[in-house]
Tab-separated table of C-alpha atoms in Angstrom:
chain	number	residue	atom	x	y	z
A	1	MET	CA	-82.916	65.624	-71.687
A	2	THR	CA	-83.052	61.839	-71.529
A	3	LYS	CA	-85.300	59.702	-73.684
A	4	ARG	CA	-87.317	58.770	-70.591
A	5	TRP	CA	-88.089	62.399	-69.762
A	6	ILE	CA	-88.833	63.266	-73.369
A	7	SER	CA	-91.486	60.558	-73.494
A	8	VAL	CA	-93.011	61.632	-70.186
A	9	VAL	CA	-93.214	65.287	-71.251
A	10	ALA	CA	-94.793	64.395	-74.581
A	11	LEU	CA	-97.376	62.143	-72.926
A	12	VAL	CA	-98.348	64.730	-70.346
A	13	ALA	CA	-98.630	67.484	-72.937
A	14	ALA	CA	-100.792	65.342	-75.189
A	15	PHE	CA	-103.078	64.453	-72.307
A	16	ALA	CA	-103.479	68.113	-71.394
A	17	MET	CA	-104.407	69.036	-74.946
A	18	VAL	CA	-107.061	66.315	-75.088
A	19	MET	CA	-108.569	67.381	-71.804
A	20	ALA	CA	-108.608	71.023	-72.849
A	21	ALA	CA	-110.327	70.201	-76.099
A	22	CYS	CA	-112.932	67.957	-74.532
A	23	GLY	CA	-113.670	69.758	-71.283
A	24	ASP	CA	-113.628	73.529	-71.858
A	25	ASP	CA	-117.109	73.882	-70.316
A	26	ASP	CA	-116.622	71.170	-67.648
A	27	GLU	CA	-115.815	72.843	-64.364
A	28	THR	CA	-114.304	69.663	-63.038
A	29	ALA	CA	-111.869	69.311	-65.878
A	30	THR	CA	-108.215	69.789	-64.884
A	31	THR	CA	-105.081	70.299	-66.814
A	32	THR	CA	-101.607	69.076	-65.918
A	33	GLU	CA	-98.750	71.273	-66.852
A	34	ALA	CA	-95.670	69.658	-68.218
A	35	PRO	CA	-92.545	70.101	-66.123
A	36	THR	CA	-90.726	73.281	-66.943
A	37	THR	CA	-87.381	71.832	-65.886
A	38	THR	CA	-85.806	68.447	-66.312
A	39	GLU	CA	-84.005	66.414	-63.694
A	40	ALA	CA	-80.885	64.456	-64.452
A	41	ALA	CA	-81.544	60.728	-64.595
A	42	THR	CA	-80.025	59.003	-61.591
A	43	THR	CA	-78.794	55.422	-61.607
A	44	THR	CA	-77.279	53.377	-58.800
A	45	ALA	CA	-74.596	51.004	-59.979
A	46	ALA	CA	-75.123	47.427	-58.843
A	47	PRO	CA	-72.568	46.431	-56.226
A	48	GLU	CA	-69.744	44.280	-57.467
A	49	PRO	CA	-70.238	40.618	-56.468
A	50	PHE	CA	-67.995	39.152	-53.799
A	51	THR	CA	-65.120	37.407	-55.593
A	52	PHE	CA	-63.049	34.575	-54.184
A	53	GLY	CA	-60.335	32.274	-55.481
A	54	MET	CA	-60.268	28.473	-55.259
A	55	ILE	CA	-56.961	26.641	-55.818
A	56	LEU	CA	-57.423	22.890	-56.289
A	57	VAL	CA	-54.701	20.265	-56.161
A	58	GLY	CA	-56.540	17.911	-58.530
A	59	PRO	CA	-59.201	18.094	-61.230
A	60	GLN	CA	-62.369	19.905	-60.219
A	61	ASN	CA	-64.400	16.877	-61.377
A	62	ASP	CA	-62.342	14.150	-59.665
A	63	ARG	CA	-65.343	12.841	-57.670
A	64	GLY	CA	-63.138	13.243	-54.627
A	65	TRP	CA	-61.263	15.845	-52.603
A	66	SER	CA	-61.006	18.581	-55.228
A	67	GLN	CA	-64.589	18.272	-56.419
A	68	ALA	CA	-65.807	18.558	-52.832
A	69	HIS	CA	-64.028	21.926	-52.578
A	70	TYR	CA	-65.217	23.016	-56.009
A	71	ASP	CA	-68.809	22.175	-55.139
A	72	ALA	CA	-68.437	24.214	-51.947
A	73	GLY	CA	-67.356	27.098	-54.163
A	74	LEU	CA	-70.519	26.696	-56.242
A	75	TYR	CA	-72.466	26.737	-52.980
A	76	LEU	CA	-70.853	30.062	-52.038
A	77	GLU	CA	-71.735	31.498	-55.425
A	78	GLN	CA	-75.350	30.554	-54.843
A	79	GLU	CA	-75.510	31.700	-51.227
A	80	PHE	CA	-73.850	35.086	-51.713
A	81	GLY	CA	-74.274	35.838	-55.408
A	82	ALA	CA	-70.505	35.550	-55.438
A	83	GLU	CA	-68.075	34.814	-58.248
A	84	MET	CA	-65.429	32.093	-58.048
A	85	ILE	CA	-62.062	32.200	-59.764
A	86	VAL	CA	-60.807	28.621	-59.917
A	87	LEU	CA	-57.608	26.906	-61.005
A	88	ASP	CA	-57.357	23.148	-60.653
A	89	VAL	CA	-54.546	20.585	-60.967
A	90	VAL	CA	-52.148	22.851	-59.079
A	91	ASN	CA	-49.334	20.524	-58.024
A	92	THR	CA	-45.657	20.285	-58.820
A	93	ALA	CA	-46.013	17.195	-60.987
A	94	ASP	CA	-48.785	18.445	-63.264
A	95	ARG	CA	-47.800	22.140	-63.210
A	96	PRO	CA	-44.077	22.225	-62.349
A	97	ASP	CA	-43.733	25.912	-63.248
A	98	THR	CA	-46.776	27.084	-61.282
A	99	THR	CA	-46.459	28.102	-57.643
A	100	VAL	CA	-49.305	28.552	-55.219
A	101	GLU	CA	-48.109	32.030	-54.281
A	102	ALA	CA	-48.139	33.049	-57.955
A	103	VAL	CA	-51.697	31.729	-58.329
A	104	ILE	CA	-52.759	33.668	-55.229
A	105	ALA	CA	-51.217	36.855	-56.606
A	106	ASP	CA	-52.945	36.364	-59.954
A	107	MET	CA	-56.316	35.756	-58.321
A	108	VAL	CA	-55.933	38.860	-56.161
A	109	ASP	CA	-55.076	40.844	-59.297
A	110	GLN	CA	-58.318	39.543	-60.815
A	111	GLY	CA	-60.252	40.903	-57.860
A	112	ALA	CA	-60.343	37.998	-55.402
A	113	GLN	CA	-61.166	39.235	-51.915
A	114	LEU	CA	-60.485	35.829	-50.358
A	115	VAL	CA	-58.463	32.850	-51.590
A	116	PHE	CA	-58.787	29.191	-50.578
A	117	ALA	CA	-55.659	27.037	-50.975
A	118	THR	CA	-57.065	23.561	-50.539
A	119	SER	CA	-54.292	21.021	-50.114
A	120	ASP	CA	-51.921	20.029	-47.326
A	121	ASP	CA	-48.934	20.401	-49.632
A	122	MET	CA	-49.774	24.069	-50.349
A	123	ARG	CA	-48.292	25.187	-47.018
A	124	ASP	CA	-45.300	27.097	-48.373
A	125	GLY	CA	-47.256	28.806	-51.133
A	126	ALA	CA	-50.107	29.770	-48.811
A	127	GLU	CA	-47.716	31.286	-46.283
A	128	ILE	CA	-45.788	33.217	-48.951
A	129	GLY	CA	-49.004	34.314	-50.631
A	130	ALA	CA	-50.409	35.548	-47.336
A	131	ALA	CA	-47.262	37.538	-46.605
A	132	GLU	CA	-47.245	39.078	-50.078
A	133	ASN	CA	-50.958	39.961	-49.949
A	134	PRO	CA	-51.485	41.048	-46.342
A	135	ASP	CA	-54.828	42.724	-47.025
A	136	THR	CA	-56.388	39.579	-48.511
A	137	PRO	CA	-57.665	36.745	-46.314
A	138	ILE	CA	-56.023	33.453	-47.279
A	139	VAL	CA	-57.438	30.134	-46.089
A	140	TRP	CA	-55.142	27.123	-46.216
A	141	SER	CA	-57.522	24.189	-45.899
A	142	SER	CA	-56.141	21.267	-43.866
A	143	GLY	CA	-53.221	23.234	-42.455
A	144	ASP	CA	-52.078	24.171	-38.967
A	145	SER	CA	-50.289	27.494	-39.481
A	146	ALA	CA	-52.849	29.460	-37.422
A	147	TRP	CA	-52.859	26.965	-34.539
A	148	ALA	CA	-51.011	28.623	-31.677
A	149	GLU	CA	-50.431	25.239	-30.010
A	150	GLY	CA	-49.240	23.615	-33.239
A	151	LYS	CA	-45.736	22.690	-34.308
A	152	ALA	CA	-45.537	25.206	-37.145
A	153	TYR	CA	-47.431	28.238	-35.853
A	154	ASN	CA	-47.244	31.174	-38.260
A	155	PRO	CA	-49.126	34.129	-36.748
A	156	ALA	CA	-49.903	35.839	-40.053
A	157	PRO	CA	-53.040	37.900	-39.371
A	158	ASN	CA	-54.633	37.018	-42.710
A	159	LEU	CA	-53.826	33.268	-42.925
A	160	SER	CA	-56.445	30.853	-41.543
A	161	ASN	CA	-56.860	27.079	-41.533
A	162	THR	CA	-59.973	24.950	-41.697
A	163	MET	CA	-60.239	21.177	-41.719
A	164	GLY	CA	-62.819	18.514	-40.971
A	165	ARG	CA	-62.505	15.902	-38.241
A	166	MET	CA	-62.562	13.180	-40.845
A	167	TYR	CA	-61.362	10.566	-38.390
A	168	TYR	CA	-65.038	10.200	-37.454
A	169	GLY	CA	-65.944	9.426	-41.055
A	170	LYS	CA	-63.030	7.032	-41.277
A	171	PHE	CA	-64.200	5.244	-38.122
A	172	MET	CA	-67.465	4.660	-39.978
A	173	ALA	CA	-65.658	3.472	-43.104
A	174	GLY	CA	-63.654	1.008	-41.037
A	175	CYS	CA	-66.765	-0.190	-39.237
A	176	ALA	CA	-68.507	-0.870	-42.556
A	177	ALA	CA	-65.467	-2.814	-43.759
A	178	GLY	CA	-65.272	-4.817	-40.524
A	179	LEU	CA	-68.955	-5.655	-40.726
A	180	MET	CA	-68.758	-6.919	-44.303
A	181	THR	CA	-65.413	-8.678	-44.704
A	182	GLU	CA	-65.708	-12.435	-45.023
A	183	THR	CA	-61.999	-13.144	-45.461
A	184	GLY	CA	-60.986	-11.063	-42.430
A	185	SER	CA	-58.624	-9.094	-44.675
A	186	ILE	CA	-58.959	-5.380	-45.431
A	187	GLY	CA	-56.741	-3.296	-47.714
A	188	TYR	CA	-56.189	0.432	-47.316
A	189	LEU	CA	-55.222	2.377	-50.435
A	190	GLY	CA	-53.269	5.338	-49.116
A	191	PRO	CA	-52.011	8.531	-50.812
A	192	LEU	CA	-48.727	9.985	-49.530
A	193	ILE	CA	-47.490	9.548	-45.950
A	194	ASN	CA	-47.891	12.342	-43.423
A	195	ASP	CA	-49.562	13.028	-40.074
A	196	GLU	CA	-53.002	13.414	-41.626
A	197	THR	CA	-52.911	10.258	-43.716
A	198	ARG	CA	-51.529	8.143	-40.871
A	199	ARG	CA	-54.269	9.465	-38.579
A	200	LEU	CA	-56.976	8.547	-41.077
A	201	ALA	CA	-55.568	5.087	-41.819
A	202	ASN	CA	-55.405	4.442	-38.075
A	203	SER	CA	-59.021	5.557	-37.738
A	204	VAL	CA	-60.191	3.038	-40.330
A	205	TYR	CA	-58.270	0.312	-38.547
A	206	LEU	CA	-59.769	1.132	-35.158
A	207	GLY	CA	-63.294	1.305	-36.590
A	208	ALA	CA	-62.848	-2.045	-38.330
A	209	ARG	CA	-61.532	-3.741	-35.193
A	210	TYR	CA	-64.328	-2.400	-33.014
A	211	CYS	CA	-67.167	-3.495	-35.281
A	212	TYR	CA	-65.558	-6.831	-36.161
A	213	ASP	CA	-65.392	-7.647	-32.458
A	214	GLU	CA	-68.396	-5.839	-30.955
A	215	TYR	CA	-71.087	-6.625	-33.498
A	216	ARG	CA	-69.861	-9.792	-35.136
A	217	GLY	CA	-68.284	-11.400	-32.089
A	218	LEU	CA	-65.058	-12.166	-33.942
A	219	ASP	CA	-61.542	-11.753	-32.596
A	220	ALA	CA	-60.205	-8.404	-33.761
A	221	ASP	CA	-56.655	-9.721	-33.463
A	222	ASP	CA	-57.449	-12.086	-36.333
A	223	LEU	CA	-58.266	-9.173	-38.614
A	224	THR	CA	-55.624	-8.393	-41.246
A	225	PHE	CA	-55.246	-4.735	-42.157
A	226	SER	CA	-52.711	-3.794	-44.841
A	227	VAL	CA	-51.772	-0.302	-46.027
A	228	ASN	CA	-50.095	0.598	-49.306
A	229	TRP	CA	-49.261	4.173	-50.260
A	230	ILE	CA	-49.188	5.348	-53.888
A	231	GLY	CA	-47.071	8.456	-53.220
A	232	PHE	CA	-49.505	11.311	-53.882
A	233	TRP	CA	-53.147	12.257	-53.443
A	234	PHE	CA	-54.087	10.740	-56.804
A	235	ASN	CA	-52.520	8.878	-59.689
A	236	ILE	CA	-49.859	10.703	-61.715
A	237	PRO	CA	-48.420	8.271	-64.283
A	238	GLY	CA	-44.693	7.931	-63.932
A	239	VAL	CA	-44.723	9.614	-60.524
A	240	THR	CA	-46.965	7.504	-58.292
A	241	LEU	CA	-47.829	3.863	-57.998
A	242	ASP	CA	-50.825	2.961	-60.124
A	243	PRO	CA	-53.805	2.829	-57.712
A	244	THR	CA	-55.622	0.428	-60.040
A	245	GLN	CA	-52.785	-2.040	-59.737
A	246	VAL	CA	-52.515	-1.546	-55.973
A	247	ALA	CA	-56.232	-2.226	-55.556
A	248	ASN	CA	-55.954	-5.365	-57.671
A	249	ASP	CA	-52.972	-6.485	-55.593
A	250	PHE	CA	-55.059	-6.182	-52.425
A	251	PHE	CA	-57.829	-8.320	-53.868
A	252	ASP	CA	-55.353	-10.831	-55.313
A	253	GLY	CA	-53.783	-11.082	-51.855
A	254	GLY	CA	-57.031	-12.102	-50.176
A	255	ALA	CA	-58.590	-8.812	-49.138
A	256	ASP	CA	-62.289	-8.591	-49.937
A	257	VAL	CA	-62.715	-4.954	-48.895
A	258	VAL	CA	-60.511	-2.072	-50.016
A	259	VAL	CA	-60.937	1.257	-48.253
A	260	SER	CA	-59.631	4.229	-50.203
A	261	GLY	CA	-57.699	7.129	-48.761
A	262	ILE	CA	-56.865	8.745	-52.101
A	263	ASP	CA	-58.765	11.519	-53.839
A	264	THR	CA	-60.103	9.435	-56.711
A	265	THR	CA	-62.229	6.323	-57.139
A	266	GLU	CA	-59.930	3.619	-58.563
A	267	ALA	CA	-60.493	1.234	-55.641
A	268	LEU	CA	-64.244	1.328	-56.185
A	269	VAL	CA	-63.924	0.941	-59.947
A	270	VAL	CA	-61.656	-2.096	-59.563
A	271	ALA	CA	-63.988	-3.667	-56.987
A	272	GLY	CA	-66.926	-3.122	-59.337
A	273	GLN	CA	-65.106	-4.794	-62.197
A	274	ARG	CA	-64.186	-7.789	-60.094
A	275	ALA	CA	-67.694	-8.067	-58.678
A	276	ASP	CA	-69.009	-8.102	-62.236
A	277	GLY	CA	-66.746	-11.110	-62.721
A	278	GLY	CA	-68.407	-12.931	-59.851
A	279	GLU	CA	-66.122	-12.070	-56.919
A	280	ALA	CA	-67.560	-11.140	-53.515
A	281	VAL	CA	-65.658	-7.897	-52.966
A	282	TRP	CA	-66.495	-4.390	-51.778
A	283	ALA	CA	-64.915	-0.961	-51.558
A	284	VAL	CA	-65.234	2.296	-49.653
A	285	PRO	CA	-64.323	5.460	-51.586
A	286	TYR	CA	-63.469	8.801	-49.979
A	287	ASP	CA	-63.983	12.559	-49.922
A	288	TYR	CA	-67.022	13.122	-52.111
A	289	GLU	CA	-70.675	12.557	-51.236
A	290	ASP	CA	-71.656	10.983	-54.575
A	291	ALA	CA	-68.563	8.817	-55.014
A	292	CYS	CA	-70.509	5.556	-54.680
A	293	ALA	CA	-72.150	6.223	-58.056
A	294	GLU	CA	-69.118	4.685	-59.775
A	295	ALA	CA	-70.155	1.194	-58.613
A	296	PRO	CA	-73.134	1.483	-56.264
A	297	ASP	CA	-73.879	-2.206	-55.756
A	298	ILE	CA	-70.562	-2.989	-54.080
A	299	CYS	CA	-70.007	0.361	-52.373
A	300	LEU	CA	-70.251	0.102	-48.591
A	301	GLY	CA	-70.530	3.839	-48.142
A	302	VAL	CA	-68.433	6.970	-48.377
A	303	PRO	CA	-67.065	9.294	-45.703
A	304	TYR	CA	-67.061	12.756	-47.212
A	305	PHE	CA	-66.254	16.398	-46.570
A	306	ASN	CA	-68.896	19.092	-46.834
A	307	TRP	CA	-66.869	22.301	-46.961
A	308	GLY	CA	-69.872	24.551	-47.554
A	309	PRO	CA	-70.764	25.410	-43.932
A	310	ALA	CA	-67.171	26.237	-42.944
A	311	TYR	CA	-66.525	28.250	-46.080
A	312	LYS	CA	-69.804	30.101	-45.603
A	313	ARG	CA	-68.775	31.110	-42.073
A	314	ILE	CA	-65.488	32.436	-43.425
A	315	VAL	CA	-67.097	34.451	-46.218
A	316	GLU	CA	-69.586	35.937	-43.754
A	317	SER	CA	-66.718	37.045	-41.511
A	318	VAL	CA	-64.962	38.722	-44.444
A	319	LEU	CA	-68.147	40.494	-45.511
A	320	ASP	CA	-68.972	41.789	-42.023
A	321	GLY	CA	-65.394	42.785	-41.247
A	322	THR	CA	-64.818	40.317	-38.417
A	323	TYR	CA	-62.375	37.978	-40.203
A	324	THR	CA	-59.353	37.008	-38.146
A	325	ALA	CA	-56.817	34.279	-38.673
A	326	GLN	CA	-57.901	31.140	-36.870
A	327	TRP	CA	-57.423	27.388	-36.842
A	328	GLU	CA	-60.648	25.414	-37.103
A	329	TRP	CA	-61.086	21.652	-36.913
A	330	PHE	CA	-64.801	21.097	-37.438
A	331	GLY	CA	-66.740	17.883	-36.963
A	332	PRO	CA	-70.036	16.307	-37.937
A	333	ASP	CA	-73.342	17.726	-36.849
A	334	TRP	CA	-74.369	14.732	-34.752
A	335	ALA	CA	-78.028	15.708	-34.978
A	336	ASP	CA	-77.769	14.868	-38.684
A	337	ILE	CA	-74.332	14.060	-40.065
A	338	ASN	CA	-75.608	14.486	-43.623
A	339	ASP	CA	-77.265	17.887	-43.202
A	340	PRO	CA	-75.727	19.953	-46.036
A	341	GLU	CA	-76.228	23.219	-44.179
A	342	THR	CA	-74.620	22.250	-40.877
A	343	SER	CA	-72.463	19.115	-41.004
A	344	GLY	CA	-68.886	19.373	-42.187
A	345	VAL	CA	-68.241	15.619	-42.163
A	346	GLY	CA	-70.743	13.028	-43.298
A	347	PHE	CA	-71.175	9.401	-44.252
A	348	VAL	CA	-73.507	8.085	-46.932
A	349	LYS	CA	-74.278	4.389	-46.726
A	350	GLY	CA	-73.717	2.304	-49.821
A	351	ASP	CA	-75.950	-0.300	-51.411
A	352	GLY	CA	-73.360	-2.981	-50.706
A	353	LEU	CA	-74.188	-3.008	-46.984
A	354	THR	CA	-76.534	-5.740	-45.837
A	355	ALA	CA	-79.542	-4.750	-43.757
A	356	GLU	CA	-77.910	-6.256	-40.683
A	357	ALA	CA	-74.642	-4.425	-41.269
A	358	SER	CA	-76.538	-1.191	-41.855
A	359	GLY	CA	-78.275	-1.560	-38.502
A	360	PHE	CA	-75.009	-2.209	-36.698
A	361	LEU	CA	-73.449	0.802	-38.402
A	362	ASP	CA	-76.325	2.954	-37.150
A	363	GLN	CA	-75.613	1.753	-33.613
A	364	PHE	CA	-71.948	2.546	-34.057
A	365	ILE	CA	-72.637	6.076	-35.334
A	366	ALA	CA	-75.013	6.689	-32.440
A	367	GLY	CA	-72.287	5.596	-30.042
A	368	LEU	CA	-69.819	8.022	-31.602
A	369	ALA	CA	-72.380	10.807	-31.389
A	370	SER	CA	-73.120	10.200	-27.709
A	371	GLY	CA	-69.479	9.729	-26.769
A	372	ASP	CA	-70.143	6.181	-25.567
A	373	ILE	CA	-67.736	4.929	-28.235
A	374	GLU	CA	-64.281	6.479	-28.169
A	375	LEU	CA	-61.599	4.708	-30.144
A	376	PHE	CA	-58.508	6.856	-29.659
A	377	VAL	CA	-58.152	5.705	-26.060
A	378	GLY	CA	-55.183	3.795	-24.640
A	379	PRO	CA	-53.588	1.492	-24.346
A	380	LEU	CA	-52.503	2.011	-27.941
A	381	ASN	CA	-49.022	1.526	-29.312
A	382	TYR	CA	-47.412	2.667	-32.496
A	383	GLN	CA	-46.263	0.196	-35.085
A	384	ASP	CA	-42.740	-0.026	-33.641
A	385	GLY	CA	-44.119	-0.898	-30.189
A	386	SER	CA	-43.603	2.545	-28.656
A	387	GLU	CA	-46.446	3.950	-26.602
A	388	TYR	CA	-48.934	6.216	-28.351
A	389	LEU	CA	-51.604	6.425	-25.654
A	390	ALA	CA	-51.241	5.108	-22.124
A	391	ASP	CA	-53.910	2.924	-20.567
A	392	GLY	CA	-57.072	5.033	-20.240
A	393	GLU	CA	-55.527	8.073	-21.923
A	394	LYS	CA	-57.693	9.840	-24.484
A	395	ALA	CA	-55.966	11.468	-27.421
A	396	ASP	CA	-56.155	15.260	-27.374
A	397	ASP	CA	-56.145	17.344	-30.541
A	398	TYR	CA	-52.352	17.561	-30.533
A	399	LYS	CA	-51.833	13.804	-30.405
A	400	LEU	CA	-54.534	13.268	-32.997
A	401	TRP	CA	-53.233	15.873	-35.409
A	402	TYR	CA	-49.585	14.895	-35.162
A	403	THR	CA	-49.760	11.139	-35.702
A	404	GLU	CA	-46.229	9.797	-35.968
A	405	GLN	CA	-46.808	6.202	-37.067
A	406	LEU	CA	-49.376	3.614	-38.006
A	407	LEU	CA	-50.706	1.625	-35.080
A	408	GLU	CA	-49.468	-1.683	-33.847
A	409	GLY	CA	-51.226	-4.494	-35.707
A	410	MET	CA	-51.294	-2.689	-39.073
A	411	THR	CA	-49.085	-3.764	-41.969
A	412	GLY	CA	-47.470	-1.107	-44.155
A	413	ALA	CA	-44.971	1.737	-44.086
A	414	SER	CA	-45.281	4.477	-41.469
A	415	ASN	CA	-42.698	6.781	-43.065
């Protein structure tokens, strides 16, 4: 007999005795007999929380790419009562003996029912990990393995891809830079060189040219746009170029706006330091909604990823049994690009924008939303003069995704 039933029996018996003693002559008095048998106590175990893994290429607090993914993981924990298993700084320079497939296997052993591998350079590990764990959904963020029309289609039934159409955010970043530059010189601090990073650098360039010409009435051909790549997504001493030095080199060379394409905020920090010294300079960070906080007064804004809505859709599909491998390239919610529940790509304006520039940027964003402004339309040539888009041709997803070079008019390496 459990303690609960013992206490109930004792209470009932005591009550009956009191009533019997006080109401022998009261015809309305009743007595309650104690149970003659006991029932086994029944308990229902709480269901185990949904568990997922999150593999980050950089620090989870980098105020950039990795933190945006980590924060999306916190969002999933809140939305589903889930538990996240996380390992950050997973890259061959910082963890040379750690493979993505080994991390996936370890997370699955710990109970992960879904694993996010969140960097472009995790392709091999994600594909191996998916093959070795066929019953576990694996999501390789930014990849193209599940795209049937892609160059590297891998029809693994458990390996999906999801990525944001960040070229829209980069259009906005370029527009802000074009609206604010007084020297007509913009620097672009790039990570490593691949299709994605060329596409995004090109997007900044096109946005800058459009707004420099359309809203300021200046000749876009007079705009200088220089790209320098550090060699990885963020600074690794002894492996990459120092992004702090690269940013300083841009400013020393006459640029007054540096737009960042790396995961971390060195360009903004450098611009803030130089502005404190009296220089009229600005910067545009990347990836993370709150990145401007590093130097708010000279930040022109930040294009950022909001992975929460996409990751939520994926978790829901796993929970309801409808998960299938798919390639997703999601965009902003044009009704409100900064809606945290619906928009996968956003742009937060910075305090460095003037009121006039802010108004022009609003017009530009409205034009993107309506489709009245389309920037990947020919004629556009690659840097070597070869044709990228013919006159009047609009880039389809294939030509956007697989961007072979920087565009004509940009300075910097394409390969």
